[in-house]
Coordinates of C-alpha atoms in Angstrom, one line a residue:
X65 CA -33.4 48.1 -34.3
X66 CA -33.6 49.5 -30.7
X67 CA -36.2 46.8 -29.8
X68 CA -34.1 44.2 -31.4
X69 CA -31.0 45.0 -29.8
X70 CA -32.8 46.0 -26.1
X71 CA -33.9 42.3 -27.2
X72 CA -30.8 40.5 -27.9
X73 CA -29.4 42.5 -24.9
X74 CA -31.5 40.8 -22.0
X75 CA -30.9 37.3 -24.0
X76 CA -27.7 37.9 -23.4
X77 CA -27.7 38.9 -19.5
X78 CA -30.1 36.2 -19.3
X79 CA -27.8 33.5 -20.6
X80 CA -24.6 35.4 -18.5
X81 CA -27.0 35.2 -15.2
X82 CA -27.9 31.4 -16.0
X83 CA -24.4 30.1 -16.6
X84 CA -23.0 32.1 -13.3
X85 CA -25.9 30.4 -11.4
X86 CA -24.5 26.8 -12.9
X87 CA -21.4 27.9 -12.3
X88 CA -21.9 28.3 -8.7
X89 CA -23.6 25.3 -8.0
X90 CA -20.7 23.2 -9.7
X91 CA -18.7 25.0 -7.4
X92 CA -20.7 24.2 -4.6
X93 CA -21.4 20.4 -5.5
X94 CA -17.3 19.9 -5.7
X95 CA -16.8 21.6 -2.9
X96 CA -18.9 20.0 -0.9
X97 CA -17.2 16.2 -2.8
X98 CA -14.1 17.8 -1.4
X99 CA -15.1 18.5 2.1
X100 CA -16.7 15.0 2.2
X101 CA -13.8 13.5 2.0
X102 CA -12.1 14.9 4.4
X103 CA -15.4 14.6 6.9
X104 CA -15.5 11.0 6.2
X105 CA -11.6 10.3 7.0
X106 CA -12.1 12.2 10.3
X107 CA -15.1 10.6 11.4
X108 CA -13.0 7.2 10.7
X109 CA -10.5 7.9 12.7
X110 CA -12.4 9.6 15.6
X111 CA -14.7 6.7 16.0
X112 CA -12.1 4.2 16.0
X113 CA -9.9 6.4 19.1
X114 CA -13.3 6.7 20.2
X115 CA -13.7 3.2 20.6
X116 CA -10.3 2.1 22.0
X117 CA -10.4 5.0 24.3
X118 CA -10.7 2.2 26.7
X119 CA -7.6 0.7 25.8
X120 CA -5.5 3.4 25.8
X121 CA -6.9 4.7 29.4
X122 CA -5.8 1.0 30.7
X123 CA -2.6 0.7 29.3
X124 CA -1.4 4.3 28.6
X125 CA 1.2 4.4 26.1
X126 CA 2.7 0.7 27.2
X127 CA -0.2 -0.1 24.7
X128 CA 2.1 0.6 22.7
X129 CA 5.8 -0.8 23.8
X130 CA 3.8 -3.8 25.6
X131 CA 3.9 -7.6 23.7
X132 CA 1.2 -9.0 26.3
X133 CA -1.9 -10.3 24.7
X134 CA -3.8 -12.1 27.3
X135 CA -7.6 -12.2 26.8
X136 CA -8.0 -14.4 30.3
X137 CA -6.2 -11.8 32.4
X138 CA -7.5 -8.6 30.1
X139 CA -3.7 -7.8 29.6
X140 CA -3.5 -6.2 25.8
X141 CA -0.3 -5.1 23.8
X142 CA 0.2 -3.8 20.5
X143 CA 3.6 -4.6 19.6
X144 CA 3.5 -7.8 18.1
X145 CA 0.9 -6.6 15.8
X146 CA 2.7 -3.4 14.8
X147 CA 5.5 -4.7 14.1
X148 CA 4.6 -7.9 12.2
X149 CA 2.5 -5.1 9.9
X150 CA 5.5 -3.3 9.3
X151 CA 8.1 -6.2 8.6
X152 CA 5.8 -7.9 6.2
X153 CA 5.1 -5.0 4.3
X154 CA 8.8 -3.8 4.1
X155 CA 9.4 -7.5 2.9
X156 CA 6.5 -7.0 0.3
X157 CA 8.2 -3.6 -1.4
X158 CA 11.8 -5.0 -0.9
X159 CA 10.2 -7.8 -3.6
X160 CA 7.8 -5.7 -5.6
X161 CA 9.2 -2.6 -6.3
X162 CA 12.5 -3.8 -8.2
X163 CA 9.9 -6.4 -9.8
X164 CA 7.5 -3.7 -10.9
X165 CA 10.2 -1.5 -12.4
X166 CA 10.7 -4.7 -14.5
X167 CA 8.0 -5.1 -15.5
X168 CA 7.0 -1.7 -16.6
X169 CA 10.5 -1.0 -18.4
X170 CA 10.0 -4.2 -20.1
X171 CA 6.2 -3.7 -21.3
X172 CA 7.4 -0.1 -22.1
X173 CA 11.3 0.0 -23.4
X174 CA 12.5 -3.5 -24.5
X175 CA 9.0 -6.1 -25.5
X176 CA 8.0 -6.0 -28.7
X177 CA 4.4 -4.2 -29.1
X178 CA 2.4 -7.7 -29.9
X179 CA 3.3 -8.6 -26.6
X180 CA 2.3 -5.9 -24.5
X181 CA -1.5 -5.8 -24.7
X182 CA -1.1 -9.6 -23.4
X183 CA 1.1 -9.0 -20.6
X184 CA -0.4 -5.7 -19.3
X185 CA -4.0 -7.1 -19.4
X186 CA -2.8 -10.2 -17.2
X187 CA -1.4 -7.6 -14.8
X188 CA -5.0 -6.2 -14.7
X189 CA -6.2 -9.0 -13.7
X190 CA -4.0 -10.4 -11.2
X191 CA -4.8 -7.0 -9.2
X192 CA -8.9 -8.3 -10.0
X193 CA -8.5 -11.3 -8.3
X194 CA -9.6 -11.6 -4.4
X195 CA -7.2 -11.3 -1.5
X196 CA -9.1 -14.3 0.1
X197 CA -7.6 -16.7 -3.4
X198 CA -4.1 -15.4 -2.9
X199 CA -4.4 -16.2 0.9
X200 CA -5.6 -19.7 0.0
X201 CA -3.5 -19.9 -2.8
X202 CA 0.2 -19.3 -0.6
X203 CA -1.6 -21.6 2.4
X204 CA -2.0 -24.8 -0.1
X205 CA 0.7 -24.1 -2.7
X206 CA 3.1 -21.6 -1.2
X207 CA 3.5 -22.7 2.6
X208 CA 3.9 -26.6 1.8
X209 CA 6.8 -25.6 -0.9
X210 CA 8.7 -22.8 1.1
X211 CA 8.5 -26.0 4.3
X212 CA 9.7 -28.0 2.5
X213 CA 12.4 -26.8 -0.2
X214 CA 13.1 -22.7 1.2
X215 CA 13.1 -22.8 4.3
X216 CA 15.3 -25.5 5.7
X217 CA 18.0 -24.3 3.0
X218 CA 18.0 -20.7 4.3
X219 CA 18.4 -22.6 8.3
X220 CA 21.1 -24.4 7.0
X221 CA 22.8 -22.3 5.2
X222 CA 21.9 -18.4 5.7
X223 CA 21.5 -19.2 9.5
X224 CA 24.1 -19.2 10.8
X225 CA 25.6 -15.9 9.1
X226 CA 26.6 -13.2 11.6
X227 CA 24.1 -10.3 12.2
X228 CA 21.3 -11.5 9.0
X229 CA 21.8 -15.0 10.2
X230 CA 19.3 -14.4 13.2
X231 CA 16.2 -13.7 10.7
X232 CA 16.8 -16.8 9.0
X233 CA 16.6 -19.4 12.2
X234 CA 13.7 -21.5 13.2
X235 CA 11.5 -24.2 12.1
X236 CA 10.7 -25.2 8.7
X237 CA 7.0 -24.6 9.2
X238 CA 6.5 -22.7 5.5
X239 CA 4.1 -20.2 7.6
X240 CA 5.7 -16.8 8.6
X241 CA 6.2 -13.1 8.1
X242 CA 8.6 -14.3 4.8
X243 CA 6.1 -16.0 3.5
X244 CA 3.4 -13.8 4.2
X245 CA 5.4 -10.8 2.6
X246 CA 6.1 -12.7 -0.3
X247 CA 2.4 -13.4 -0.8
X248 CA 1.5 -9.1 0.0
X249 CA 4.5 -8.7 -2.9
X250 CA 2.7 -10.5 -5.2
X251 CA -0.7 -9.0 -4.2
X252 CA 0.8 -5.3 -4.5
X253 CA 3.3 -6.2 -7.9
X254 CA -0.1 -5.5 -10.3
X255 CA -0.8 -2.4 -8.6
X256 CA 2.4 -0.8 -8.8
X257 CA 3.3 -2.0 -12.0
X258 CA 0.2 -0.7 -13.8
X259 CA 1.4 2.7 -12.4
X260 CA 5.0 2.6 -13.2
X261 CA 4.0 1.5 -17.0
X262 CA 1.3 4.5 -17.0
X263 CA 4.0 7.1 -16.1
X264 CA 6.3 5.7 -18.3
X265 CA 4.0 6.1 -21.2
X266 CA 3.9 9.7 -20.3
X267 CA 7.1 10.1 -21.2
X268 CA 7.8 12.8 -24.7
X269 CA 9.0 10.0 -27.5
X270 CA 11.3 13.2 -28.5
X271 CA 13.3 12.9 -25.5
X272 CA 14.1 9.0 -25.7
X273 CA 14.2 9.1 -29.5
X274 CA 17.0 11.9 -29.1
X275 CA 19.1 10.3 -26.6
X276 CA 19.7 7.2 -28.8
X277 CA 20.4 9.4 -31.5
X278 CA 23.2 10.7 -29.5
X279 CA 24.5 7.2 -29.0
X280 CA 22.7 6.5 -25.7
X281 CA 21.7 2.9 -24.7
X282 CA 18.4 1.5 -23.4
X283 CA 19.9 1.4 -19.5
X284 CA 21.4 5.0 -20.0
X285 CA 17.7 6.1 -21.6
X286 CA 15.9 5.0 -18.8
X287 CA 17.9 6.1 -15.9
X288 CA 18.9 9.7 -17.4
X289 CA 15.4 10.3 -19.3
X290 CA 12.5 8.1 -18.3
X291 CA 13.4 7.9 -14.6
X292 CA 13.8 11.7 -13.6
X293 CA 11.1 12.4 -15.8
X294 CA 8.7 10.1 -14.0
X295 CA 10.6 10.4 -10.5
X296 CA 6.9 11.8 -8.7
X297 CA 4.7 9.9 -10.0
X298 CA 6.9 6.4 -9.8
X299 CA 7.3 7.4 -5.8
X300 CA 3.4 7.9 -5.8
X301 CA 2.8 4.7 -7.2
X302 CA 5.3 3.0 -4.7
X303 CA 3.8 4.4 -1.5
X304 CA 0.3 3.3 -3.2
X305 CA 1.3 -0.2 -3.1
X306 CA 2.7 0.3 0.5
X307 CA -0.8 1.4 1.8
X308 CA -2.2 -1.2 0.6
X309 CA 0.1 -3.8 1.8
X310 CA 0.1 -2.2 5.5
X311 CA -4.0 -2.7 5.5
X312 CA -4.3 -6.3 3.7
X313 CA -5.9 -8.9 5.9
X314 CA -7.3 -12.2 4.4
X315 CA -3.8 -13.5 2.6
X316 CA -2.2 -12.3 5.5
X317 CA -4.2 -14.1 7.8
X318 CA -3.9 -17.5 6.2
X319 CA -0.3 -17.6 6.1
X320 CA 1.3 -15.3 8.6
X321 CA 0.5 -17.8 11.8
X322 CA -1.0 -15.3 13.6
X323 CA 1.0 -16.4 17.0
X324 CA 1.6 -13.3 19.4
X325 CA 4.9 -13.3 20.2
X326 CA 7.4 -11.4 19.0
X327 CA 10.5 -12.8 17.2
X328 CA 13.5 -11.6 14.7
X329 CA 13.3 -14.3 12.6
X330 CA 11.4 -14.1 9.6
X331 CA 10.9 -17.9 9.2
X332 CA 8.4 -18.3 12.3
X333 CA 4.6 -17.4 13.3
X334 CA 4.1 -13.8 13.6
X335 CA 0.6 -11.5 13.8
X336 CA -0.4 -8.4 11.9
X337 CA -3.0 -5.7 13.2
X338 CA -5.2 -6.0 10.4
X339 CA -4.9 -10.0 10.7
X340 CA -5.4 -10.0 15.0
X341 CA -8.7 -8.2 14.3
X342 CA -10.0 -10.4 11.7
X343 CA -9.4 -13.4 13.9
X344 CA -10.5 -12.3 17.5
X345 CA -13.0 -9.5 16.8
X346 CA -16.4 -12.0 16.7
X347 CA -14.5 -13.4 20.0
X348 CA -13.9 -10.3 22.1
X349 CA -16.1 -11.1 25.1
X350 CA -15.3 -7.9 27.3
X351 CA -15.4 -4.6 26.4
X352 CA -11.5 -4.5 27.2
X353 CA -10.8 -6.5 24.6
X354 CA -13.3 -5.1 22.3
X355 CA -11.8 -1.7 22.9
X356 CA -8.0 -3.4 22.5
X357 CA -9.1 -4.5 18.9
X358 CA -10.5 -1.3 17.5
X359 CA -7.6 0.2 18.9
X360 CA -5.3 -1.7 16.7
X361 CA -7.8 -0.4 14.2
X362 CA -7.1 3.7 15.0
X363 CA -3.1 2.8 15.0
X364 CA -3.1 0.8 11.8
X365 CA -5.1 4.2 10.7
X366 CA -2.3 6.4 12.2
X367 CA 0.3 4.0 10.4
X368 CA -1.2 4.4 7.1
X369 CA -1.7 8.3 7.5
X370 CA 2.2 8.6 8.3
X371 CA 2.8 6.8 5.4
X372 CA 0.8 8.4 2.7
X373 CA 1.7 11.6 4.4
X374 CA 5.4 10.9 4.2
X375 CA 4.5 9.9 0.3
X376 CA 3.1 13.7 0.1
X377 CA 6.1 15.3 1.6
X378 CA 8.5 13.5 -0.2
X379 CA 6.4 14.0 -3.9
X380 CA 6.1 18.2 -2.9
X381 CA 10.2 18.0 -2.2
X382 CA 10.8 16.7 -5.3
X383 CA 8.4 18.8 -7.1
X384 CA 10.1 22.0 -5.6
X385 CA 13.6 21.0 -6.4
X386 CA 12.7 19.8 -10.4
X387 CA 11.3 23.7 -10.2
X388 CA 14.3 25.1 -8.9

């Protein structure tokens, strides 16, 4: 029995001494997933400051503040590009979101259930399909429509409004930041959608199933039960959309006009960073304007970060007030 047990004894430390070993290394080998991560985003963004470092010796911070883009006299601003990046995507989540939140109530709370395997797998695949399709898509179909039918009706009539009348006046081209953030709102609508309707999901049929037993209606359900149930996560799923709105390029570029100069009205030409960069980067014949262009790069990087990071703040607020 000694020899048995003395036996059965080293099995056992054997086994213990194996699985810590495995244990380790999984530790390890996540770890080191982890920290590649985080390697990877910092080498990003130090090689594109690296690169403009040019720029941003030149110019100093009227990089920045400065609408100049000259490639004859090697005079480079950012402005224009930043802020036709940011208009363009607020106009994109002004659209989507309240569209999304439709949709995924719907699919979730009101459609009947033969219906929702058809409708959610078209979402799917509407966030499959290319940027470069929906880019040609709003330049054939979208642009000659909005010149011809949208846009001189909002001149005529929306124009000449105090205060909001200014971003509806100009030509009747059907290019522009409106029509390029209606083309990024349809772009980021699947995306966001597919999240909302996840989270939505998650929520206990107990808790919905109660609150119409108590008399509650569909609207009441969803914005005392589903919504502060899901608050996080439908936030998450917001700012997701956003980041990928800020960074598209190829819909953008067919649609926005990419003219560099800067203008309230949402009707005319405007330029993106991530759409200036496809455009002039293969023509960037001095190291100037090379350096200009990855430039834009590092602050459509620094854009993004403050956005996602905002997300994060936001999402960690929320999470310590549900627990207090």
């Amino acid at each position: 029995m000694s020899v048995a047990s003395n036996t059965l004894a080293m099995e056992v430390d054997d086994r213990a001494s194996k699985d810590g070993r495995n244990d380790r290394m999984f530790r390890w080998a996540v770890t080191a997933a982890g920290f590649f991560v985080l390697l990877t985003l910092l080498a990003a963004g130090l090689s594109m400051f690296w690169g403009g470092r040019e720029a941003f010796q030149t110019f100093g911070f009227g990089f920045l503040t400065s609408t100049d883009w000259d490639p004859v006299q090697q005079k480079f601003g950012a402005l224009v590009p930043i802020y036709g990046t940011v208009v363009t995507a607020a106009i994109a989540m002004l659209i989507a979101v309240p569209i999304s939140f439709g949709i995924a109530l719907f699919l979730t709370e009101v459609s009947p259930t033969w219906m929702r395997t058809p409708i959610g797998a078209a979402i799917e695949l509407l966030a499959g399909i290319p940027s470069i399709i929906y880019g040609m898509w709003g330049l054939f179909v979208l642009v000659p429509y909005l010149g011809e039918h949208v846009f001189p009706w909002l001149d005529e009539n929306v124009g000449p409004l105090p205060i909001i009348g200014k971003l509806f006046q100009g030509p009747p081209l059907g290019i522009g930041m409106l029509t390029a953030g209606l083309v990024l709102a349809i772009m980021v609508i699947p995306f966001i959608s597919s999240v909302m309707r996840e989270v939505f999901l998650t929520v206990p049929t107990r808790l919905k199933e109660s609150a119409y037993a108590l008399g509650s209606t569909t609207t009441e359900v969803v914005w005392h039960i589903v919504l502060p149930y899901t608050r996080s996560a439908v936030i998450g799923g917001i700012f997701l959309g956003l980041g990928r709105a800020l960074g598209e390029t190829m819909a953008v570029t067919f649609v926005l006009g990419n003219a560099h100069f800067l203008t309230t009205s949402l009707l005319e030409p405007g330029n993106s960073i991530a759409a200036t960069i496809a455009n002039e980067f293969t023509e960037a014949d001095s190291p100037l304007y090379l350096s200009s262009l990855i430039a834009l790069g590092f602050l459509l990087f620094v854009v993004t970060f403050i956005v996602l990071s905002i997300a994060k703040f936001m999402l960690m607020g929320l999470k310590r007030r549900e627990g207090n």
